[in-house]
Backbone as JSON, one array per atom type, in Angstrom:
{
  "sequence": "MPTEPLSRGRIVAAAIDLIEREGADAVSMRRIAAELGVGVMSLYNHVPNKDALLNGVAEAVLSEIEFTDDPGAHWTDRVRVQARAFRQIAHDHPRSTMLVVSRQLHSTAGLLPVERALATLRSAGFDGADAVRMLRMFIAFIVGSLLREVGVTPAFAPVQTRTIRAEGVDPALFPEVSSLAPLLNQCDHEAEFDFGVELLIQAIAVHSGRKEGTR",
  "N": [[-30.76, -17.29, 15.63], [-30.46, -15.76, 12.65], [-29.51, -16.39, 9.72], [-26.66, -14.22, 8.12], [-27.8, -13.18, 4.34], [-26.09, -15.52, 1.22], [-23.65, -12.97, -0.02], [-21.95, -10.87, -2.2], [-20.52, -9.36, -0.31], [-20.42, -10.68, 1.81], [-19.01, -12.5, 0.83], [-16.03, -11.27, 0.02], [-15.73, -10.52, 2.28], [-14.96, -12.52, 3.81], [-13.32, -13.58, 2.17], [-11.23, -11.33, 2.65], [-11.09, -11.61, 5.64], [-9.43, -14.51, 5.46], [-7.34, -13.64, 4.02], [-5.52, -11.89, 5.98], [-5.62, -14.08, 7.65], [-4.38, -15.96, 6.93], [-2.81, -15.42, 4.33], [-2.77, -14.76, 1.01], [-2.81, -16.46, -0.27], [-3.16, -18.7, 0.18], [-5.96, -18.26, -0.87], [-8.9, -20.04, -2.21], [-11.57, -21.07, -4.42], [-12.95, -22.88, -2.33], [-12.41, -22.69, -0.38], [-13.09, -20.21, 0.3], [-15.65, -20.6, 0.43], [-16.41, -23.12, 2.29], [-15.4, -21.55, 4.51], [-17.91, -19.46, 4.38], [-19.45, -22.15, 4.7], [-21.16, -22.42, 3.23], [-23.06, -23.65, -0.3], [-20.2, -24.67, -2.56], [-20.19, -24.14, -5.19], [-22.56, -21.45, -4.93], [-21.12, -19.63, -4.52], [-20.3, -18.63, -6.98], [-23.03, -17.88, -8.3], [-22.63, -14.84, -7.21], [-19.78, -14.78, -7.17], [-17.82, -14.69, -10.43], [-14.52, -15.62, -10.72], [-11.91, -16.84, -8.57], [-10.67, -15.47, -9.77], [-11.3, -12.33, -10.24], [-13.18, -12.16, -7.27], [-10.94, -11.74, -5.59], [-9.33, -9.32, -7.39], [-12.36, -8.14, -6.29], [-11.37, -8.08, -3.41], [-9.25, -6.63, -2.92], [-10.11, -3.83, -4.97], [-13.08, -3.59, -1.83], [-10.07, -2.75, -0.66], [-9.45, -1.42, -1.04], [-11.54, 0.71, -0.78], [-11.8, 1.2, 1.27], [-9.95, 4.0, 1.91], [-9.78, 6.69, 3.2], [-10.3, 9.84, 2.7], [-8.55, 12.92, 3.85], [-7.5, 14.67, 3.16], [-7.17, 18.58, 2.24], [-8.92, 20.6, 0.46], [-7.6, 23.04, -0.99], [-5.58, 22.86, 0.47], [-1.34, 24.17, 0.73], [-0.21, 22.05, -2.53], [1.34, 20.33, -1.08], [1.52, 19.4, 2.04], [-0.82, 17.91, 1.05], [-0.38, 15.74, -0.28], [1.41, 14.85, 2.21], [0.12, 14.24, 3.32], [-2.34, 12.41, 1.34], [-0.39, 10.07, 1.46], [-0.3, 9.44, 3.88], [-2.97, 7.93, 4.47], [-3.03, 5.72, 2.5], [-1.57, 4.28, 3.22], [-1.36, 4.06, 6.13], [-4.21, 1.88, 4.89], [-2.47, 0.2, 5.56], [-2.28, -0.93, 7.82], [-4.29, -1.39, 8.6], [-5.31, -3.9, 7.13], [-2.71, -5.76, 6.66], [-1.54, -7.5, 4.56], [-3.54, -8.03, 2.91], [-3.2, -5.64, 1.97], [-1.23, -6.23, 0.46], [-1.88, -7.23, -1.67], [-3.45, -5.57, -3.19], [-1.72, -3.92, -3.9], [-0.78, -5.67, -5.95], [-1.85, -5.81, -8.62], [-4.12, -4.67, -10.74], [-6.1, -2.35, -11.31], [-9.49, -1.39, -12.67], [-11.61, -0.18, -12.08], [-13.62, 2.25, -9.91], [-13.01, 2.18, -7.48], [-10.57, 1.47, -7.34], [-9.29, 3.21, -9.52], [-9.02, 5.64, -8.15], [-8.35, 7.13, -5.85], [-5.88, 7.46, -7.77], [-6.58, 8.76, -9.06], [-7.15, 11.31, -7.14], [-4.96, 11.59, -6.5], [-3.01, 12.51, -9.15], [-4.98, 14.76, -9.28], [-3.94, 16.68, -6.82], [-1.51, 16.84, -7.97], [-1.25, 17.69, -10.46], [-2.71, 20.64, -9.83], [-1.1, 22.07, -8.83], [0.66, 22.7, -10.6], [2.48, 20.69, -12.53], [3.13, 20.04, -14.8], [1.1, 16.84, -17.14], [3.23, 14.89, -17.83], [5.5, 15.38, -16.09], [3.4, 14.49, -13.87], [2.51, 12.22, -13.86], [5.49, 10.73, -13.35], [5.64, 11.28, -11.27], [4.05, 10.02, -9.33], [4.18, 7.23, -9.73], [7.03, 7.05, -8.67], [6.47, 7.93, -6.22], [4.05, 6.29, -5.65], [5.91, 3.49, -6.06], [7.49, 3.82, -3.78], [5.7, 3.7, -2.19], [5.32, 0.81, -2.2], [7.86, -0.31, -2.06], [7.87, 0.52, 1.03], [5.4, -0.29, 2.38], [6.48, -3.45, 1.06], [8.24, -3.49, 2.54], [7.36, -3.84, 5.85], [5.94, -5.23, 5.97], [7.49, -7.48, 5.01], [8.82, -9.76, 2.8], [7.78, -12.11, 1.9], [6.78, -15.61, 0.8], [3.46, -15.62, 1.46], [3.24, -13.36, 3.28], [4.47, -12.36, 5.89], [4.29, -11.35, 9.24], [4.49, -7.81, 10.59], [8.17, -6.76, 10.41], [10.24, -5.26, 12.81], [12.9, -5.18, 12.39], [14.95, -4.79, 9.1], [17.85, -5.35, 8.63], [19.92, -7.45, 9.76], [22.68, -6.9, 11.82], [24.22, -7.71, 14.12], [27.71, -9.34, 14.96], [28.83, -9.1, 12.77], [32.03, -8.72, 11.92], [33.94, -6.16, 12.07], [36.61, -5.11, 10.93], [35.58, -6.09, 8.09], [33.2, -4.54, 8.06], [33.03, -2.19, 8.75], [31.07, -0.12, 8.53], [29.5, -0.7, 8.69], [29.11, -2.29, 11.23], [30.01, -0.51, 12.81], [27.07, 1.2, 13.04], [25.59, -0.88, 13.41], [23.66, -1.07, 15.92], [21.41, 1.24, 14.63], [20.82, -0.01, 11.95], [19.33, -2.65, 13.32], [17.28, -2.24, 14.72], [14.3, -0.25, 13.54], [11.65, 1.96, 13.14], [9.17, 1.92, 11.91], [7.03, 3.6, 11.36], [7.68, 5.97, 11.31], [10.27, 6.59, 9.3], [9.05, 5.76, 6.69], [7.54, 8.61, 7.01], [10.22, 9.68, 7.33], [10.89, 9.64, 4.85], [8.11, 10.16, 2.51], [8.8, 12.97, 2.99], [11.36, 13.58, 1.85], [10.95, 12.66, -1.02], [8.5, 14.22, -1.1], [10.7, 16.79, -1.05], [12.69, 16.76, -2.57], [10.75, 16.49, -5.35], [10.05, 19.24, -5.16], [12.01, 20.64, -5.05], [12.62, 19.73, -7.88], [10.32, 21.47, -9.65], [11.44, 24.75, -8.99], [13.94, 24.03, -10.31], [12.67, 23.65, -13.6], [11.86, 26.0, -13.36], [13.36, 27.9, -13.28], [14.81, 27.22, -15.53], [13.35, 28.51, -17.59]],
  "CA": [[-30.43, -16.06, 15.25], [-30.81, -15.81, 10.94], [-27.24, -16.06, 9.55], [-27.01, -13.0, 7.0], [-27.87, -14.51, 2.97], [-24.96, -14.85, 0.86], [-23.99, -11.86, -1.35], [-20.44, -9.95, -2.71], [-20.33, -8.64, -0.16], [-20.12, -11.31, 2.66], [-17.59, -13.86, 0.08], [-14.66, -10.42, -0.05], [-14.86, -9.64, 3.69], [-13.83, -13.9, 4.0], [-11.73, -13.3, 1.35], [-9.97, -10.58, 3.53], [-10.64, -12.1, 6.77], [-9.04, -15.52, 5.42], [-5.73, -13.91, 3.4], [-5.3, -11.47, 6.95], [-4.87, -14.55, 9.02], [-2.73, -17.08, 6.29], [-1.91, -15.23, 3.14], [-3.39, -14.72, -0.1], [-1.82, -18.43, -1.35], [-5.39, -19.4, 0.73], [-7.33, -17.92, -1.27], [-9.51, -20.81, -2.79], [-13.36, -20.42, -3.75], [-14.01, -24.1, -2.36], [-11.86, -22.85, 0.99], [-14.05, -19.76, 1.35], [-17.08, -21.81, 0.5], [-16.44, -23.85, 3.67], [-14.63, -20.34, 5.75], [-18.97, -19.25, 4.86], [-20.19, -23.03, 5.88], [-21.45, -22.6, 1.27], [-21.82, -25.01, -1.27], [-18.6, -24.16, -3.57], [-20.95, -23.65, -6.62], [-23.11, -20.94, -4.57], [-20.06, -18.22, -4.9], [-20.84, -18.22, -8.27], [-23.85, -16.52, -8.03], [-21.46, -13.17, -6.8], [-18.36, -13.95, -7.88], [-17.79, -15.88, -11.63], [-14.43, -16.95, -10.58], [-11.05, -16.67, -8.02], [-9.35, -13.36, -9.76], [-12.54, -11.53, -9.77], [-13.09, -12.81, -5.79], [-9.59, -11.48, -5.54], [-9.88, -7.68, -7.78], [-12.59, -7.31, -5.15], [-10.88, -7.47, -2.11], [-8.77, -5.33, -3.73], [-11.55, -2.82, -3.48], [-12.85, -2.81, -1.48], [-10.23, -2.37, 0.94], [-9.17, 0.46, -0.92], [-12.42, 1.49, -0.46], [-11.23, 1.96, 2.7], [-9.17, 5.06, 2.55], [-9.62, 7.61, 3.73], [-8.92, 11.27, 2.01], [-8.82, 13.38, 3.95], [-6.62, 16.57, 2.62], [-7.64, 19.32, 2.07], [-8.7, 20.88, -1.3], [-7.3, 24.33, -0.89], [-4.12, 23.97, 0.8], [-0.87, 23.56, 0.28], [0.38, 20.78, -2.6], [2.56, 19.32, -0.11], [0.65, 18.75, 2.98], [-2.05, 17.5, 0.61], [1.02, 14.32, -0.31], [1.83, 13.75, 2.62], [-1.92, 12.79, 4.25], [-2.94, 11.89, 1.18], [0.69, 9.6, 1.1], [-0.33, 8.34, 4.97], [-3.57, 7.66, 3.96], [-2.41, 5.27, 2.03], [-0.02, 3.86, 4.46], [-3.33, 3.26, 6.81], [-5.0, 1.15, 4.96], [-1.63, -1.28, 5.2], [-1.98, -1.39, 8.98], [-5.46, -2.03, 8.67], [-5.17, -4.88, 6.06], [-1.34, -5.54, 5.2], [-1.49, -8.51, 4.21], [-4.58, -7.7, 1.42], [-2.66, -4.62, 0.79], [0.1, -5.8, -0.53], [-2.48, -7.85, -2.65], [-3.77, -3.79, -3.72], [-0.32, -2.76, -5.55], [-0.35, -6.11, -7.3], [-3.68, -6.29, -8.98], [-3.76, -3.85, -11.88], [-7.79, -2.11, -11.11], [-10.17, -0.32, -13.8], [-12.66, 0.18, -11.37], [-13.7, 3.7, -8.96], [-12.04, 2.49, -5.62], [-9.15, 1.63, -8.18], [-7.97, 4.68, -9.51], [-10.16, 7.39, -7.29], [-6.52, 7.44, -5.5], [-5.17, 7.52, -8.54], [-6.85, 10.36, -9.54], [-6.48, 12.43, -6.45], [-3.45, 12.03, -6.25], [-3.02, 12.73, -9.97], [-4.95, 16.23, -9.29], [-3.25, 17.44, -6.84], [0.01, 16.93, -8.52], [-1.82, 19.01, -11.33], [-3.03, 21.78, -9.14], [0.44, 22.18, -8.17], [1.83, 23.5, -11.51], [2.81, 20.52, -12.62], [2.31, 19.42, -16.5], [0.69, 15.9, -17.32], [4.06, 14.05, -17.97], [6.14, 14.91, -14.47], [2.46, 14.46, -12.24], [2.66, 10.65, -13.78], [6.06, 10.36, -12.85], [6.36, 11.8, -10.24], [2.78, 9.65, -8.82], [4.63, 6.32, -10.69], [7.86, 7.3, -8.23], [5.39, 7.49, -5.15], [3.53, 4.2, -5.44], [7.49, 2.38, -6.09], [8.25, 4.61, -2.74], [5.03, 2.94, -1.3], [4.95, -0.32, -2.77], [9.2, -0.85, -1.46], [7.84, 0.65, 2.42], [5.03, -2.33, 2.39], [6.87, -4.4, 1.8], [9.94, -3.68, 4.0], [6.49, -3.4, 6.74], [4.3, -6.87, 6.06], [8.0, -8.77, 5.42], [8.87, -10.35, 2.19], [7.28, -13.9, 1.87], [5.23, -15.87, -0.4], [2.51, -15.24, 2.54], [3.65, -12.08, 4.07], [4.6, -12.51, 7.27], [3.83, -9.73, 10.29], [5.51, -6.53, 10.44], [9.44, -7.06, 11.1], [10.89, -4.72, 14.07], [14.1, -4.43, 11.69], [15.53, -4.83, 8.36], [19.22, -6.04, 8.0], [21.0, -8.14, 10.83], [23.84, -6.58, 11.53], [24.97, -8.3, 14.76], [28.77, -9.91, 14.85], [29.83, -8.9, 11.75], [32.9, -8.68, 11.56], [33.53, -4.9, 11.5], [37.41, -5.84, 10.16], [35.32, -6.15, 7.12], [32.41, -4.47, 7.07], [33.42, -0.96, 8.97], [30.31, 0.74, 8.48], [28.04, -2.15, 9.48], [29.3, -2.93, 12.49], [29.68, -0.15, 13.98], [26.18, 1.93, 13.75], [25.32, -1.86, 13.7], [22.51, -0.98, 16.49], [20.82, 1.39, 14.11], [20.62, -1.17, 11.61], [19.29, -3.38, 13.98], [16.39, -1.52, 14.5], [13.17, 0.18, 12.43], [10.48, 2.6, 13.11], [8.43, 2.34, 10.24], [6.08, 5.08, 10.15], [8.94, 7.68, 11.54], [10.72, 5.89, 8.28], [8.26, 5.95, 5.84], [7.12, 10.07, 6.77], [10.79, 10.56, 6.26], [10.9, 8.76, 2.49], [7.73, 10.97, 2.69], [9.3, 14.16, 3.14], [12.54, 13.54, 0.93], [10.62, 12.49, -2.16], [8.98, 16.11, -0.83], [11.94, 17.97, -0.93], [12.89, 16.77, -4.35], [10.29, 17.16, -6.55], [10.04, 20.97, -4.94], [13.34, 21.02, -5.91], [12.81, 19.69, -9.62], [9.94, 22.18, -9.84], [12.58, 24.95, -9.23], [14.31, 24.69, -10.91], [12.44, 23.57, -14.52], [10.96, 28.11, -13.95], [13.82, 28.94, -13.79], [14.79, 27.82, -16.91], [12.0, 29.22, -18.41]],
  "C": [[-30.5, -16.14, 13.92], [-29.55, -15.57, 10.61], [-27.87, -15.16, 7.52], [-27.41, -14.12, 5.39], [-26.4, -13.68, 2.84], [-24.81, -13.63, 0.14], [-22.18, -11.95, -1.42], [-20.01, -10.0, -1.64], [-19.19, -9.42, 1.14], [-18.78, -11.91, 2.53], [-16.14, -12.41, 0.01], [-14.69, -10.42, 1.37], [-14.9, -10.91, 3.82], [-12.56, -14.11, 3.26], [-10.45, -12.35, 2.18], [-9.51, -11.08, 5.23], [-8.58, -13.39, 7.03], [-7.28, -15.21, 4.32], [-4.57, -13.05, 4.93], [-4.77, -12.46, 7.71], [-3.98, -15.79, 8.49], [-1.63, -16.86, 4.49], [-2.74, -15.14, 1.73], [-2.91, -16.42, -0.7], [-3.04, -19.17, -0.45], [-5.96, -19.78, 0.52], [-7.81, -19.3, -2.2], [-11.12, -20.99, -3.42], [-13.54, -22.0, -2.4], [-12.81, -23.29, -1.07], [-12.94, -21.61, 0.97], [-15.2, -19.82, 1.5], [-16.74, -21.83, 1.8], [-15.78, -22.23, 4.8], [-16.94, -19.79, 6.31], [-19.61, -20.33, 4.95], [-21.39, -22.57, 4.81], [-21.83, -24.2, 0.81], [-21.15, -24.2, -1.95], [-20.01, -23.16, -4.59], [-22.39, -21.63, -6.47], [-22.88, -19.45, -4.8], [-20.48, -18.2, -6.34], [-21.69, -17.05, -9.33], [-23.64, -15.05, -8.06], [-20.5, -13.08, -7.61], [-17.77, -14.74, -8.57], [-16.34, -16.82, -11.33], [-13.46, -15.92, -9.88], [-10.22, -15.12, -8.31], [-10.55, -12.86, -9.68], [-13.07, -11.58, -7.99], [-11.55, -10.92, -6.01], [-8.68, -9.47, -5.66], [-10.98, -6.79, -6.92], [-12.54, -7.1, -4.19], [-9.96, -6.3, -2.43], [-8.93, -4.17, -3.26], [-11.92, -2.91, -2.54], [-11.87, -2.95, -0.11], [-9.02, -1.26, 0.64], [-9.83, 0.84, -0.55], [-12.31, 2.23, 0.48], [-10.38, 3.31, 3.4], [-9.82, 6.58, 2.52], [-9.67, 9.5, 2.82], [-9.0, 12.08, 2.75], [-8.85, 15.51, 4.44], [-7.5, 17.26, 2.55], [-7.69, 21.16, 0.34], [-7.45, 22.13, -1.91], [-6.46, 24.51, 0.42], [-3.22, 23.23, -0.42], [-0.4, 21.8, -0.3], [1.11, 18.93, -1.65], [1.58, 19.3, 0.4], [-0.84, 17.99, 2.0], [-2.04, 15.51, 0.18], [0.81, 14.25, 1.01], [0.56, 13.08, 3.47], [-2.62, 12.28, 2.65], [-1.55, 10.24, 1.05], [0.34, 8.19, 2.9], [-1.82, 7.67, 4.47], [-4.0, 6.32, 3.84], [-1.8, 3.88, 3.01], [-1.67, 2.9, 5.82], [-3.54, 2.54, 6.28], [-4.18, -0.69, 5.35], [-1.86, -1.27, 6.58], [-3.14, -1.62, 9.11], [-5.79, -3.61, 8.48], [-3.61, -5.12, 5.88], [-1.2, -7.16, 4.66], [-3.14, -8.5, 2.89], [-3.67, -6.7, 0.69], [-1.82, -4.7, 0.02], [-0.68, -6.6, -2.25], [-3.36, -6.97, -3.99], [-3.12, -3.91, -4.42], [0.29, -4.14, -5.67], [-1.07, -6.04, -8.34], [-3.96, -4.45, -9.95], [-5.62, -3.6, -11.87], [-8.28, -0.69, -12.11], [-11.0, 0.2, -13.22], [-12.96, 2.06, -10.8], [-13.2, 3.5, -8.18], [-10.24, 1.96, -6.82], [-8.68, 2.61, -8.4], [-8.61, 6.02, -9.23], [-8.73, 7.86, -6.67], [-6.06, 8.1, -6.49], [-5.43, 9.67, -9.46], [-6.48, 11.72, -8.64], [-4.83, 12.93, -6.15], [-3.0, 12.94, -7.78], [-3.43, 15.04, -10.37], [-4.16, 17.34, -8.41], [-1.64, 18.08, -6.66], [-0.19, 17.74, -9.93], [-2.25, 21.0, -10.74], [-1.99, 22.35, -9.11], [1.28, 22.79, -9.51], [2.39, 22.35, -12.3], [1.92, 20.12, -13.81], [2.46, 17.52, -16.24], [2.08, 14.71, -16.95], [4.93, 13.71, -16.46], [4.58, 14.91, -13.96], [2.64, 13.19, -12.63], [4.02, 10.08, -13.5], [6.2, 10.42, -12.02], [5.0, 10.24, -9.46], [3.91, 7.79, -8.67], [5.77, 5.84, -9.35], [7.11, 7.31, -6.64], [5.36, 5.91, -4.63], [5.08, 3.6, -5.15], [7.88, 2.65, -4.23], [6.84, 3.76, -1.68], [5.36, 2.03, -1.05], [6.66, -0.82, -1.79], [9.04, -1.05, 0.74], [6.53, -0.49, 3.37], [5.68, -3.23, 2.1], [7.73, -4.93, 2.85], [9.29, -4.17, 5.46], [6.45, -4.72, 7.19], [5.97, -7.84, 6.34], [7.41, -9.5, 3.72], [8.64, -12.27, 1.94], [6.1, -14.27, 1.5], [3.39, -15.56, 0.42], [2.74, -14.2, 3.33], [3.11, -12.09, 5.56], [4.44, -11.5, 7.92], [4.84, -9.38, 10.19], [7.31, -6.75, 11.17], [10.02, -5.3, 11.57], [12.16, -4.29, 13.06], [14.1, -5.16, 10.26], [16.28, -5.39, 7.89], [19.47, -6.3, 10.06], [22.17, -7.39, 10.88], [24.95, -7.21, 12.57], [26.3, -9.08, 14.29], [29.32, -9.99, 13.42], [31.12, -8.4, 11.49], [33.45, -6.76, 11.08], [35.47, -4.51, 11.5], [36.86, -5.14, 8.27], [34.62, -5.4, 5.96], [32.72, -3.44, 7.94], [31.89, -0.22, 9.63], [28.68, 0.16, 9.31], [28.01, -2.64, 10.32], [29.25, -1.15, 13.48], [28.33, 1.91, 14.0], [25.0, -0.02, 12.56], [23.5, -1.9, 14.81], [21.01, 0.36, 15.75], [19.58, 0.73, 13.42], [19.65, -1.99, 12.2], [17.27, -3.37, 14.59], [15.47, -0.29, 13.49], [12.29, 0.64, 13.0], [9.74, 2.84, 12.19], [7.09, 3.54, 10.51], [7.07, 6.46, 10.78], [9.8, 6.98, 9.7], [9.69, 5.76, 7.18], [7.74, 7.91, 5.68], [8.45, 10.32, 7.25], [11.07, 11.02, 4.8], [9.76, 9.91, 2.08], [8.4, 12.73, 1.93], [10.36, 14.3, 2.34], [11.78, 13.27, -0.75], [9.57, 14.33, -2.81], [9.93, 16.88, -1.72], [12.36, 18.11, -2.47], [12.0, 17.41, -5.58], [9.94, 18.59, -6.42], [10.78, 21.02, -5.79], [13.5, 20.9, -8.11], [11.69, 20.73, -9.92], [11.11, 23.09, -9.69], [13.12, 24.92, -10.3], [14.5, 24.95, -12.93], [11.6, 25.07, -14.43], [12.61, 27.5, -14.03], [14.96, 28.22, -14.81], [14.36, 28.31, -17.92], [12.15, 30.7, -19.08]]
}
């Protein structure tokens, strides 16, 4: 069976595979060439440097987001769907997703999720300033959630099932931590994510109501 010709797509796919196995720190042009069984200089015909390669990884991962929200649905439903769509790529590419949130992309793939989110908020009646603030708030929440899920380590360790080790603490010094240890020692990431999204949506709705009440 003939070998598939070297292309930017093959190079980016190899980088994603390597990142998922060993983390972003493992990526180098030489290592990717070895993974593909080609000379390192041949990569530069398709990708100019490592930075461009990492941008390509981020763009490839973002392009897999499936926007299934109904433009005619209520804005709260659209926000839920969009937030979950982004979280889904974290399930598919957990380590590569951390690369996505660490890079500023100006490509179509990078800007499409931003455009979609802003359009949803603007169509709900929020002004430009509020829409941008809300988008940043959601991004901060999603990034924080993903960091917790994949583990905050240089290589972005696998998903953790808990975030705080609370067993064996002194109940006299930490009565609440001690009494809630069973809850602190477990974490359903999907449920936690949905809970956070709902809180943000409710806060935004309250904010909107207060602004309308002052007019």
